[in-house]
Amino acid sequence: MKRPQPRGPEAGVDARRAALRILDRVVRSGQTMDSAVQGLKLEPSDQGLALAIAGETLRRLPLLDRLIDGATRQVLPDDAKARMVLRLALAQRIALNVPDHALVATALPLVEGGPRRLVHGVLGTLLRGTLPDADEGALPAAVEERWTAAWGDEAVDAARRAIVRRPPLDLSFRSHEEATAFAEAEGGISLAERHVRLADARSVTALPGFAEGRWWVQDLSSTLPARMIPTDAARVLDACAAPGGKTLQIAAAGHATTALDRSESRLARLRQNLARTGLDAEIAVADVLGYTPGEPFDAVLLDAPCSATGTFRRHPEVLLRASERIIRESAELQGRLLIAAAGWVRPGGTLVYAVCSLEPQEGEDIIAAFLASRADYTLAEQRRVLPGELEEQGGMDGFFTARLVRGA
């Protein structure tokens, strides 16, 4: 995929300054990339470049820090401006092939009132040496330790490769015939029913069929939970539904669909996509823990809020936020949500549980605890997507999905 390139040292300072602000908000304040971008007033080209620089920096943060620490004896705090600027500059050299003179010319103005000599010296030392290749990745130490214990070295190696590769664009279609025709016309591949993958992440709204609502953007992994819903399930509830990709899947499959979420603002996007695609679903604005349906459903899908560590290919900053405390608190909430959702399934019906997490505490452990407490449910199917799956075709987000059946 083509990345935004600077127009020259002077023209690129504003974009770098914005990238520095984004990185600071993410690293120091714990914001997501999406929220960190809010409020930035830039020309579209500068905003694209700022996002590219900040994103490539976040994909390589542990690797960049090792380089910086090896080139200076001075201790630089994690959120020090000098370290932030050095991270940005090195990421541009490694991932975006920005010339050395442009890196120096655009980095030093960012350290106004700070240690310009230190930044200049460390940057010069590193640029004169041998830097890693663009495809060399690393994960935060705590993440590597957790995932090595849970999934082994092979999965961690695959995650290191995946984090520095921008993922492809996955689309879900209303019908498989439409997906097949689109793939042939646009040079995409279909890896599942009603799915198309494009290697180039082009402008979504400019793609054929967007305005007509023929498809919606949805990572292949996130389509797996809705695929576990039995075809003969007449009434289906999508709990924690926003932003709504699974709701659209369920409705497109012909089920009478109810979408439940407590966030009216997040449901706005689902309403827009329902209108664009011409699909139909009943919207219920309520908290899962306080919701009471009028009658049980044939199937309930609970895509529970989680640490989201499985989405690190698209959102590398999640690995900085996903502490043991966050994972523990998320798992506690997931257990409560699953118990609530289990009460809405009719006897003989199906309960699907899913999280976009690579933490077993939020997946396998939740299901084991649930089954130990609910003798009326049995595990029918379980699917864990790890880094490395379909790697040659562009990979998949980390995901866990389980299908449970309630006894009649």
mmCIF file of N, CA and C in Angstrom, residues 11 57 62 74 122 124 251 273 302 354 357-358 372 374:
data_model
loop_
_atom_site.group_PDB
_atom_site.id
_atom_site.type_symbol
_atom_site.label_atom_id
_atom_site.label_comp_id
_atom_site.label_asym_id
_atom_site.label_seq_id
_atom_site.Cartn_x
_atom_site.Cartn_y
_atom_site.Cartn_z
ATOM 1 N N ALA A 11 8.001 21.637 4.483
ATOM 2 C CA ALA A 11 6.570 21.365 4.379
ATOM 3 C C ALA A 11 6.125 20.286 5.355
ATOM 4 N N THR A 57 5.372 4.285 14.045
ATOM 5 C CA THR A 57 6.120 4.371 15.299
ATOM 6 C C THR A 57 5.544 3.420 16.333
ATOM 7 N N PRO A 62 8.875 -0.985 20.891
ATOM 8 C CA PRO A 62 9.940 -1.654 21.654
ATOM 9 C C PRO A 62 11.266 -1.698 20.892
ATOM 10 N N GLN A 74 22.475 8.514 28.563
ATOM 11 C CA GLN A 74 21.528 9.335 29.307
ATOM 12 C C GLN A 74 20.176 8.623 29.392
ATOM 13 N N VAL A 122 22.219 11.532 19.027
ATOM 14 C CA VAL A 122 21.714 10.158 19.011
ATOM 15 C C VAL A 122 21.220 9.783 17.619
ATOM 16 N N GLY A 124 22.174 11.091 14.750
ATOM 17 C CA GLY A 124 23.318 10.947 13.861
ATOM 18 C C GLY A 124 24.019 9.617 14.047
ATOM 19 N N ALA A 251 -28.562 -10.137 9.807
ATOM 20 C CA ALA A 251 -29.717 -9.703 9.028
ATOM 21 C C ALA A 251 -29.610 -10.184 7.580
ATOM 22 N N ASN A 273 -25.451 2.212 8.565
ATOM 23 C CA ASN A 273 -25.137 1.070 7.711
ATOM 24 C C ASN A 273 -26.368 0.241 7.372
ATOM 25 N N LEU A 302 -23.034 -12.798 21.833
ATOM 26 C CA LEU A 302 -22.427 -11.825 22.741
ATOM 27 C C LEU A 302 -20.980 -11.601 22.327
ATOM 28 N N ALA A 354 -17.959 -14.293 22.022
ATOM 29 C CA ALA A 354 -16.783 -13.931 21.222
ATOM 30 C C ALA A 354 -16.060 -12.746 21.854
ATOM 31 N N SER A 357 -9.751 -10.809 21.478
ATOM 32 C CA SER A 357 -8.645 -10.798 22.436
ATOM 33 C C SER A 357 -7.772 -12.022 22.234
ATOM 34 N N LEU A 358 -6.487 -11.865 22.503
ATOM 35 C CA LEU A 358 -5.553 -12.993 22.476
ATOM 36 C C LEU A 358 -5.194 -13.454 23.886
ATOM 37 N N ALA A 372 -18.849 -24.645 34.077
ATOM 38 C CA ALA A 372 -18.804 -25.228 35.417
ATOM 39 C C ALA A 372 -19.977 -24.765 36.270
ATOM 40 N N ARG A 374 -23.054 -23.699 34.806
ATOM 41 C CA ARG A 374 -24.333 -23.857 34.105
ATOM 42 C C ARG A 374 -24.415 -25.247 33.487
#
